Short mmCIF file of C-alpha atoms and ligand atoms in Angstrom, two decimals:
data_model
loop_
_atom_site.label_atom_id
_atom_site.label_comp_id
_atom_site.label_asym_id
_atom_site.label_seq_id
_atom_site.Cartn_x
_atom_site.Cartn_y
_atom_site.Cartn_z
CA UNK A 1 66.51 -54.23 86.35
CA UNK A 2 67.01 -50.75 84.79
CA UNK A 3 66.90 -51.10 80.46
CA UNK A 4 70.34 -50.48 79.46
CA UNK A 5 71.99 -47.08 77.90
CA UNK A 6 74.10 -48.36 74.56
CA UNK A 7 75.76 -44.76 73.22
CA UNK A 8 77.22 -46.03 69.97
CA UNK A 9 81.19 -43.65 68.64
CA UNK A 10 83.69 -43.94 66.17
CA UNK A 11 85.47 -44.98 68.81
CA UNK A 12 85.77 -45.93 73.02
CA UNK A 13 89.53 -45.39 74.51
CA UNK A 14 89.19 -46.92 77.33
CA UNK A 15 92.00 -46.19 79.12
CA UNK A 16 92.25 -49.27 80.80
CA UNK A 17 95.38 -51.34 82.19
CA UNK A 18 96.20 -52.75 78.19
CA UNK A 19 95.23 -48.90 76.48
CA UNK A 20 92.41 -50.55 74.91
CA UNK A 21 90.49 -49.06 71.87
CA UNK A 22 87.68 -50.33 69.74
CA UNK A 23 86.67 -48.03 66.15
CA UNK A 24 83.93 -48.45 66.38
CA UNK A 25 83.20 -48.75 69.77
CA UNK A 26 79.74 -49.11 72.54
CA UNK A 27 79.68 -48.69 76.05
CA UNK A 28 76.51 -50.17 77.65
CA UNK A 29 75.75 -48.95 80.91
CA UNK A 30 73.08 -50.55 83.33
CA UNK A 31 71.56 -48.46 85.94
CA UNK A 32 74.86 -46.31 87.64
CA UNK A 33 77.07 -48.89 85.45
CA UNK A 34 79.19 -50.30 83.18
CA UNK A 35 78.05 -53.36 81.45
CA UNK A 36 79.64 -53.99 78.35
CA UNK A 37 82.74 -51.91 76.26
CA UNK A 38 83.80 -53.21 72.98
CA UNK A 39 82.16 -52.89 69.40
CA UNK A 40 79.35 -52.21 69.18
CA UNK A 41 76.61 -55.06 69.51
CA UNK A 42 74.94 -56.69 66.80
CA UNK A 43 71.66 -56.33 68.62
CA UNK A 44 71.05 -54.01 70.34
CA UNK A 45 68.97 -54.47 73.66
CA UNK A 46 68.23 -50.84 74.93
CA UNK A 47 67.45 -47.57 74.29
CA UNK A 48 70.73 -46.89 71.67
CA UNK A 49 71.91 -43.62 71.46
CA UNK A 50 74.11 -42.39 68.39
CA UNK A 51 77.58 -40.13 69.26
CA UNK A 52 79.05 -41.27 66.18
CA UNK A 53 81.19 -38.13 64.75
CA UNK A 54 82.74 -38.20 68.70
CA UNK A 55 85.06 -40.90 70.79
CA UNK A 56 83.82 -41.95 73.83
CA UNK A 57 86.26 -41.59 77.18
CA UNK A 58 86.17 -41.63 81.13
CA UNK A 59 85.18 -38.73 82.08
CA UNK A 60 87.89 -36.24 83.24
CA UNK A 61 89.16 -36.04 87.28
CA UNK A 62 90.19 -32.86 88.83
CA UNK A 63 91.87 -33.41 91.94
CA UNK A 64 92.20 -29.67 92.83
CA UNK A 65 89.78 -27.08 92.95
CA UNK A 66 87.44 -24.63 94.49
CA UNK A 67 84.03 -24.62 92.81
CA UNK A 68 82.71 -21.86 94.70
CA UNK A 69 85.50 -19.18 93.32
CA UNK A 70 84.23 -18.87 89.71
CA UNK A 71 83.18 -15.58 91.75
CA UNK A 72 86.28 -14.29 91.95
CA UNK A 73 86.78 -15.14 88.27
CA UNK A 74 88.93 -11.41 86.64
CA UNK A 75 89.57 -9.70 90.20
CA UNK A 76 92.55 -11.23 90.87
CA UNK A 77 94.77 -11.01 88.15
CA UNK A 78 98.61 -10.38 86.79
CA UNK A 79 99.21 -10.00 90.65
CA UNK A 80 103.23 -9.03 92.39
CA UNK A 81 104.74 -12.76 93.87
CA UNK A 82 103.43 -13.26 97.24
CA UNK A 83 100.74 -11.45 97.92
CA UNK A 84 97.91 -12.29 95.61
CA UNK A 85 96.26 -14.68 98.52
CA UNK A 86 96.29 -11.62 101.44
CA UNK A 87 96.45 -8.42 99.19
CA UNK A 88 93.03 -9.23 97.03
CA UNK A 89 92.02 -13.13 97.62
CA UNK A 90 91.36 -12.56 101.24
CA UNK A 91 89.68 -9.05 100.90
CA UNK A 92 87.33 -10.62 98.28
CA UNK A 93 86.71 -13.22 100.93
CA UNK A 94 85.22 -11.55 103.52
CA UNK A 95 83.24 -10.08 101.55
CA UNK A 96 80.52 -13.14 100.75
CA UNK A 97 78.82 -15.32 101.96
CA UNK A 98 77.43 -18.94 102.38
CA UNK A 99 74.44 -18.37 99.46
CA UNK A 100 76.69 -15.99 97.68
CA UNK A 101 79.05 -18.52 97.33
CA UNK A 102 76.26 -21.73 97.53
CA UNK A 103 75.54 -20.15 93.99
CA UNK A 104 79.03 -19.24 93.27
CA UNK A 105 79.45 -23.35 93.53
CA UNK A 106 76.81 -24.46 91.66
CA UNK A 107 77.92 -22.31 88.44
CA UNK A 108 81.57 -23.69 88.80
CA UNK A 109 79.82 -27.03 88.51
CA UNK A 110 77.84 -26.24 85.88
CA UNK A 111 81.46 -25.09 83.65
CA UNK A 112 83.27 -28.19 84.65
CA UNK A 113 80.36 -30.73 83.36
CA UNK A 114 80.24 -29.29 79.85
CA UNK A 115 84.47 -28.93 79.46
CA UNK A 116 83.39 -32.51 80.91
CA UNK A 117 84.70 -33.55 84.25
CA UNK A 118 82.18 -35.81 85.89
CA UNK A 119 84.61 -35.77 89.46
CA UNK A 120 85.82 -33.07 91.41
CA UNK A 121 88.07 -33.04 95.23
CA UNK A 122 85.86 -29.44 96.20
CA UNK A 123 87.89 -27.63 98.89
CA UNK A 124 86.15 -24.22 100.63
CA UNK A 125 84.44 -22.50 103.59
CA UNK A 126 81.75 -22.55 103.83
CA UNK A 127 80.71 -26.30 103.13
CA UNK A 128 77.95 -27.06 104.38
CA UNK A 129 75.58 -24.94 101.87
CA UNK A 130 78.59 -25.72 98.97
CA UNK A 131 78.24 -29.41 99.11
CA UNK A 132 73.96 -29.05 98.55
CA UNK A 133 74.82 -27.51 95.67
CA UNK A 134 77.48 -28.96 94.42
CA UNK A 135 74.67 -32.72 95.46
CA UNK A 136 72.48 -30.59 92.66
CA UNK A 137 74.90 -30.33 89.60
CA UNK A 138 75.10 -34.26 89.22
CA UNK A 139 79.17 -33.99 89.92
CA UNK A 140 80.79 -37.04 91.17
CA UNK A 141 82.93 -35.07 94.21
CA UNK A 142 84.42 -34.90 98.01
CA UNK A 143 83.93 -32.49 99.85
CA UNK A 144 86.27 -30.89 102.86
CA UNK A 145 85.22 -27.50 104.17
CA UNK A 146 88.74 -25.24 105.55
CA UNK A 147 90.20 -26.31 108.51
CA UNK A 148 92.15 -22.94 109.78
CA UNK A 149 94.05 -22.67 112.97
CA UNK A 150 92.96 -19.11 113.55
CA UNK A 151 89.24 -21.23 113.18
CA UNK A 152 89.58 -24.15 114.64
CA UNK A 153 86.99 -25.60 116.82
CA UNK A 154 84.14 -24.10 114.33
CA UNK A 155 86.37 -25.15 111.50
CA UNK A 156 86.61 -29.03 113.29
CA UNK A 157 83.08 -28.81 114.48
CA UNK A 158 81.68 -27.94 111.11
CA UNK A 159 84.30 -30.54 109.17
CA UNK A 160 83.15 -33.54 111.89
CA UNK A 161 79.56 -32.51 110.60
CA UNK A 162 80.31 -32.93 106.34
CA UNK A 163 81.70 -35.52 107.42
CA UNK A 164 78.38 -37.22 109.72
CA UNK A 165 76.02 -35.62 106.74
CA UNK A 166 77.94 -37.15 103.53
CA UNK A 167 80.35 -40.36 105.28
CA UNK A 168 83.32 -40.97 104.29
CA UNK A 169 83.04 -44.34 101.35
CA UNK A 170 82.85 -42.62 97.85
CA UNK A 171 81.41 -46.55 96.95
CA UNK A 172 78.18 -45.31 98.73
CA UNK A 173 77.67 -41.75 98.22
CA UNK A 174 78.57 -39.98 94.41
CA UNK A 175 79.08 -36.95 96.67
CA UNK A 176 80.89 -37.81 99.98
CA UNK A 177 83.47 -36.00 102.56
CA UNK A 178 87.20 -35.38 102.67
CA UNK A 179 89.12 -33.15 105.81
CA UNK A 180 90.56 -30.09 104.38
CA UNK A 181 93.36 -28.20 106.45
CA UNK A 182 93.76 -25.71 105.00
CA UNK A 183 98.43 -25.17 104.27
CA UNK A 184 100.46 -26.50 106.60
CA UNK A 185 100.96 -22.40 107.80
CA UNK A 186 98.03 -21.73 108.45
CA UNK A 187 97.88 -25.51 110.85
CA UNK A 188 99.80 -26.03 113.72
CA UNK A 189 101.22 -29.49 114.13
CA UNK A 190 97.66 -29.42 117.35
CA UNK A 191 94.77 -28.96 114.68
CA UNK A 192 96.73 -31.19 112.21
CA UNK A 193 97.37 -34.47 114.87
CA UNK A 194 93.00 -33.31 114.50
CA UNK A 195 92.79 -33.83 111.64
CA UNK A 196 95.24 -37.71 111.47
CA UNK A 197 93.00 -38.56 114.17
CA UNK A 198 89.91 -37.81 112.44
CA UNK A 199 91.00 -39.57 108.97
CA UNK A 200 91.96 -43.18 111.28
CA UNK A 201 89.37 -43.20 113.00
CA UNK A 202 86.28 -41.85 109.82
CA UNK A 203 88.17 -43.38 107.03
CA UNK A 204 88.13 -39.30 105.23
CA UNK A 205 91.43 -38.88 102.86
CA UNK A 206 93.07 -35.72 103.44
CA UNK A 207 93.81 -32.41 101.55
CA UNK A 208 95.66 -30.23 101.95
CA UNK A 209 98.06 -27.06 100.13
CA UNK A 210 101.56 -27.80 100.18
CA UNK A 211 104.54 -24.92 100.03
CA UNK A 212 102.34 -23.51 97.32
CA UNK A 213 104.02 -19.79 98.19
CA UNK A 214 107.74 -18.61 99.63
CA UNK A 215 105.30 -16.98 102.17
CA UNK A 216 104.49 -20.89 103.58
CA UNK A 217 107.60 -21.61 102.78
CA UNK A 218 109.62 -19.46 105.34
CA UNK A 219 107.44 -19.81 107.57
CA UNK A 220 107.15 -23.48 107.95
CA UNK A 221 110.98 -23.28 108.82
CA UNK A 222 110.85 -20.12 111.22
CA UNK A 223 108.68 -21.96 113.25
CA UNK A 224 109.10 -25.96 113.04
CA UNK A 225 113.30 -25.80 111.46
CA UNK A 226 111.92 -27.65 108.58
CA UNK A 227 110.98 -28.11 104.98
CA UNK A 228 106.51 -27.79 104.61
CA UNK A 229 107.07 -31.74 103.60
CA UNK A 230 108.93 -32.75 105.73
CA UNK A 231 107.10 -30.58 108.93
CA UNK A 232 104.16 -33.34 107.19
CA UNK A 233 106.34 -35.72 107.31
CA UNK A 234 106.58 -35.70 111.21
CA UNK A 235 103.19 -35.24 111.72
CA UNK A 236 102.21 -38.73 109.77
CA UNK A 237 100.89 -36.67 106.89
CA UNK A 238 102.64 -37.73 103.34
CA UNK A 239 101.19 -40.72 102.49
CA UNK A 240 98.87 -42.68 99.83
CA UNK A 241 95.92 -41.49 101.51
CA UNK A 242 96.89 -37.86 101.85
CA UNK A 243 96.14 -35.68 98.84
CA UNK A 244 98.93 -32.38 98.32
CA UNK A 245 98.46 -29.31 96.52
CA UNK A 246 100.79 -27.80 94.29
CA UNK A 247 103.23 -28.60 96.33
CA UNK A 248 105.47 -25.19 93.90
CA UNK A 249 108.51 -24.91 96.37
CA UNK A 250 109.88 -28.18 97.23
CA UNK A 251 113.74 -28.82 97.36
CA UNK A 252 114.62 -31.69 95.61
CA UNK A 253 115.07 -33.45 98.62
CA UNK A 254 111.45 -32.32 100.00
CA UNK A 255 109.94 -33.47 96.64
CA UNK A 256 111.97 -37.03 97.21
CA UNK A 257 110.23 -37.11 100.28
CA UNK A 258 106.73 -36.19 99.68
CA UNK A 259 107.03 -39.06 96.20
CA UNK A 260 109.05 -41.60 98.41
CA UNK A 261 105.69 -41.39 100.55
CA UNK A 262 103.50 -42.72 97.77
CA UNK A 263 101.33 -39.07 98.37
CA UNK A 264 99.16 -37.69 95.85
CA UNK A 265 99.77 -35.05 93.85
CA UNK A 266 97.69 -32.48 92.76
CA UNK A 267 99.12 -30.43 90.70
CA UNK A 268 97.58 -27.24 88.92
CA UNK A 269 100.02 -25.69 86.54
CA UNK A 270 98.40 -22.95 85.35
CA UNK A 271 97.70 -21.32 88.37
CA UNK A 272 100.54 -22.33 89.84
CA UNK A 273 102.26 -20.12 86.50
CA UNK A 274 99.20 -17.66 86.70
CA UNK A 275 99.82 -16.69 90.73
CA UNK A 276 103.97 -17.50 91.06
CA UNK A 277 104.94 -18.11 87.90
CA UNK A 278 106.91 -21.33 88.78
CA UNK A 279 105.37 -25.07 87.94
CA UNK A 280 106.04 -27.35 90.43
CA UNK A 281 108.73 -30.42 90.62
CA UNK A 282 106.15 -32.52 89.22
CA UNK A 283 108.59 -34.75 87.08
CA UNK A 284 111.15 -34.99 90.45
CA UNK A 285 108.24 -36.57 92.66
CA UNK A 286 106.35 -38.58 90.04
CA UNK A 287 110.17 -40.13 89.58
CA UNK A 288 110.05 -40.52 93.19
CA UNK A 289 107.21 -41.68 93.52
CA UNK A 290 103.93 -39.34 93.93
CA UNK A 291 100.60 -40.21 91.90
CA UNK A 292 100.13 -37.45 90.15
CA UNK A 293 96.53 -35.39 88.73
CA UNK A 294 95.45 -32.21 87.85
CA UNK A 295 93.95 -29.89 89.20
CA UNK A 296 91.74 -26.71 87.43
CA UNK A 297 92.11 -24.76 91.50
CA UNK A 298 89.49 -22.38 91.54
CA UNK A 299 88.19 -20.22 88.27
CA UNK A 300 90.76 -16.88 90.10
CA UNK A 301 93.46 -18.57 88.78
CA UNK A 302 93.88 -19.79 85.91
CA UNK A 303 91.28 -18.51 84.20
CA UNK A 304 88.61 -21.15 82.64
CA UNK A 305 88.21 -24.37 84.34
CA UNK A 306 89.43 -26.58 81.30
CA UNK A 307 91.08 -30.76 81.56
CA UNK A 308 92.25 -30.53 78.43
CA UNK A 309 94.04 -27.46 78.81
CA UNK A 310 95.62 -27.91 81.91
CA UNK A 311 96.61 -31.01 80.84
CA UNK A 312 98.23 -29.30 77.55
CA UNK A 313 99.73 -26.61 79.77
CA UNK A 314 100.97 -29.39 82.07
CA UNK A 315 102.68 -30.77 79.49
CA UNK A 316 103.81 -27.55 77.96
CA UNK A 317 105.32 -25.83 81.48
CA UNK A 318 107.07 -29.46 82.47
CA UNK A 319 108.69 -30.10 79.16
CA UNK A 320 109.99 -26.32 79.89
CA UNK A 321 111.07 -26.74 83.06
CA UNK A 322 112.90 -30.01 82.26
CA UNK A 323 114.46 -28.75 79.49
CA UNK A 324 113.47 -31.84 77.86
CA UNK A 325 111.00 -32.22 75.14
CA UNK A 326 110.34 -36.25 75.95
CA UNK A 327 109.05 -34.94 79.55
CA UNK A 328 105.81 -35.56 80.78
CA UNK A 329 104.04 -37.28 77.42
CA UNK A 330 100.69 -37.31 76.65
CA UNK A 331 99.40 -40.51 77.58
CA UNK A 332 100.81 -40.40 81.16
CA UNK A 333 98.90 -36.53 80.26
CA UNK A 334 96.43 -38.07 79.68
CA UNK A 335 96.25 -40.48 82.99
CA UNK A 336 96.45 -37.70 85.00
CA UNK A 337 93.37 -36.27 83.97
CA UNK A 338 91.57 -39.54 84.96
CA UNK A 339 92.38 -42.87 85.74
CA UNK A 340 95.73 -42.10 87.93
CA UNK A 341 93.94 -38.96 89.03
CA UNK A 342 91.59 -41.45 90.28
CA UNK A 343 93.77 -43.15 92.27
CA UNK A 344 95.15 -39.84 93.20
CA UNK A 345 91.58 -39.71 94.86
CA UNK A 346 91.60 -43.45 96.20
CA UNK A 347 88.43 -44.26 93.79
CA UNK A 348 90.55 -45.33 90.50
CA UNK A 349 88.66 -49.41 91.47
CA UNK A 350 85.26 -47.15 90.82
CA UNK A 351 85.90 -45.09 87.93
CA UNK A 352 88.69 -43.47 85.85
CA UNK A 353 88.44 -46.05 82.71
CA UNK A 354 86.04 -47.25 80.68
CA UNK A 355 85.41 -51.25 82.27
CA UNK A 356 82.43 -52.72 83.26
CA UNK A 357 81.10 -52.20 86.22
CA UNK A 358 83.10 -49.52 87.02
CA UNK A 359 80.80 -46.71 87.22
CA UNK A 360 79.01 -44.88 83.88
CA UNK A 361 80.82 -40.92 83.73
CA UNK A 362 81.36 -41.59 80.08
CA UNK A 363 82.13 -38.50 77.89
CA UNK A 364 81.29 -38.23 73.98
CA UNK A 365 84.24 -35.45 72.50
CA UNK A 366 83.14 -34.02 69.61
CA UNK A 367 86.57 -35.30 66.81
CA UNK A 368 84.88 -33.51 63.87
CA UNK A 369 86.48 -30.32 63.70
CA UNK A 370 89.43 -28.77 62.14
CA UNK A 371 91.34 -28.43 65.14
CA UNK A 372 91.17 -33.01 65.45
CA UNK A 373 91.64 -33.28 61.88
CA UNK A 374 93.59 -35.89 60.67
CA UNK A 375 93.06 -37.99 63.96
CA UNK A 376 96.13 -39.70 63.79
CA UNK A 377 97.04 -40.01 67.78
CA UNK A 378 93.53 -40.36 69.39
CA UNK A 379 95.95 -39.04 72.47
CA UNK A 380 97.56 -36.58 71.17
CA UNK A 381 94.50 -34.61 69.21
CA UNK A 382 92.49 -35.19 72.77
CA UNK A 383 95.93 -33.63 75.40
CA UNK A 384 97.35 -31.25 72.86
CA UNK A 385 94.16 -30.54 70.65
CA UNK A 386 91.31 -30.68 72.39
CA UNK A 387 89.56 -28.17 74.35
CA UNK A 388 86.16 -28.51 76.68
CA UNK A 389 83.67 -26.97 74.54
CA UNK A 390 84.23 -29.73 72.05
CA UNK A 391 82.47 -31.98 74.90
CA UNK A 392 78.68 -33.11 74.05
CA UNK A 393 77.51 -36.01 75.87
CA UNK A 394 78.24 -36.06 79.81
CA UNK A 395 77.28 -39.15 81.93
CA UNK A 396 76.75 -39.47 85.45
CA UNK A 397 76.74 -43.22 87.52
CA UNK A 398 74.57 -43.72 84.03
CA UNK A 399 72.61 -40.09 84.24
CA UNK A 400 73.02 -38.08 81.09
CA UNK A 401 74.08 -33.91 82.53
CA UNK A 402 75.12 -32.71 78.62
CA UNK A 403 73.98 -33.26 74.89
CA UNK A 404 74.92 -31.06 72.75
CA UNK A 405 77.56 -29.16 75.53
CA UNK A 406 74.29 -27.97 77.74
CA UNK A 407 73.61 -29.01 80.66
CA UNK A 408 70.11 -31.36 80.34
CA UNK A 409 69.91 -31.19 84.33
CA UNK A 410 69.90 -27.49 84.78
CA UNK A 411 68.66 -24.12 84.51
CA UNK A 412 72.16 -22.81 82.43
CA UNK A 413 70.72 -19.22 82.64
CA UNK A 414 68.83 -18.91 85.78
CA UNK A 415 72.14 -21.22 87.54
CA UNK A 416 74.70 -18.27 85.84
CA UNK A 417 72.17 -15.12 86.72
CA UNK A 418 72.07 -16.16 90.15
CA UNK A 419 76.24 -16.58 90.56
CA UNK A 420 76.49 -13.47 88.82
CA UNK A 421 73.96 -11.96 90.80
CA UNK A 422 75.99 -12.98 93.93
CA UNK A 423 78.98 -11.09 92.66
CA UNK A 424 77.06 -7.45 93.39
CA UNK A 425 79.06 -7.35 96.68
CA UNK A 426 81.76 -7.38 94.74
CA UNK A 427 81.21 -4.56 91.54
CA UNK A 428 83.42 -1.71 93.48
CA UNK A 429 86.47 -5.25 94.35
CA UNK A 430 87.50 -4.18 90.38
CA UNK A 431 90.53 -2.54 88.99
ZN1 ZN B 501 93.66 -24.88 95.89
#
């Protein structure tokens, strides 16, 4: 049996069902699992890690990102509505291959880790190479190879290979595979029926962009005579094991339908605001029954992949959209980055709260900064005041990956230099 590690801190926010807080508190880790959470033990049998001056909480869960797109940061700014994807992004994507994207993915994972993210849902092309980078990063991740009608056979082959290689069970593998049809306008009924069948056969979760642009909504209406959510529903793809990203342009009836099926929702408020100037109707979808996790989306959509920032922006934008300052309160926002996000990814039996038996994905946030004092309300301080740069320690599966805000297991300068070098072919794309 591996020796215990005991993390000591001023406070432990467990985010269990009762919202238990221990102050001071300790989390005892054995191997990859949490063995105990509570007040500091009187006699410590194991290695004690002194994290006093900080608060311990569950590692953050990012339900929608594209880590390879780290390389595109700063190249898609203030683009008129409707032009971002085909006008700006696609021409950039064509310039890079698997090796460059894998290097970008490792830098993206490093950024997320140092910001306190311990689990990601990642999806993109060249996922064979990208998944290797994600594995090396130490993050917990579900990865999916993007599927398009235009390259259907090759995409499906790569997706099946990824499932064979990594499996679909998050309890068996720290990095596992999902199915990732691109969007409702780029995937026809035949491809989506295949996805439904593969999901049924393998148990893979399905990740899809839904109603992320006006173009997408118009295309689905023209081709199928329905809204994006109804289109998916007709193919059996609105369900708790389906994670719909964005849902920005859903009508009220479509939002109710998506929520009513208990669909998981990846809400990316920064990305929606930056690329579309819109707020997705998430308050409505949640009221109807959707399970919501937050997502940073890609580095060029926000432009920093910081889930603390994402919580705050989700809160502020949805209060404005609802014309109600009490909408989407701080405890809900914190859950949408931890326990509810874990539920959206189907991994709440493993992570999302600090409880004995769960995986030891734990982060420490330093509290002694002017921005975070006084510490009257831990939840409000974390949601509205904290930043990724306040994270001082990160554990995934009980393994220390970040200390003093810096990754321990990666050569940080080398990872960043390699990834910046991978952007060389993009230099003349700057505007
Ligand atoms: Zn996306």
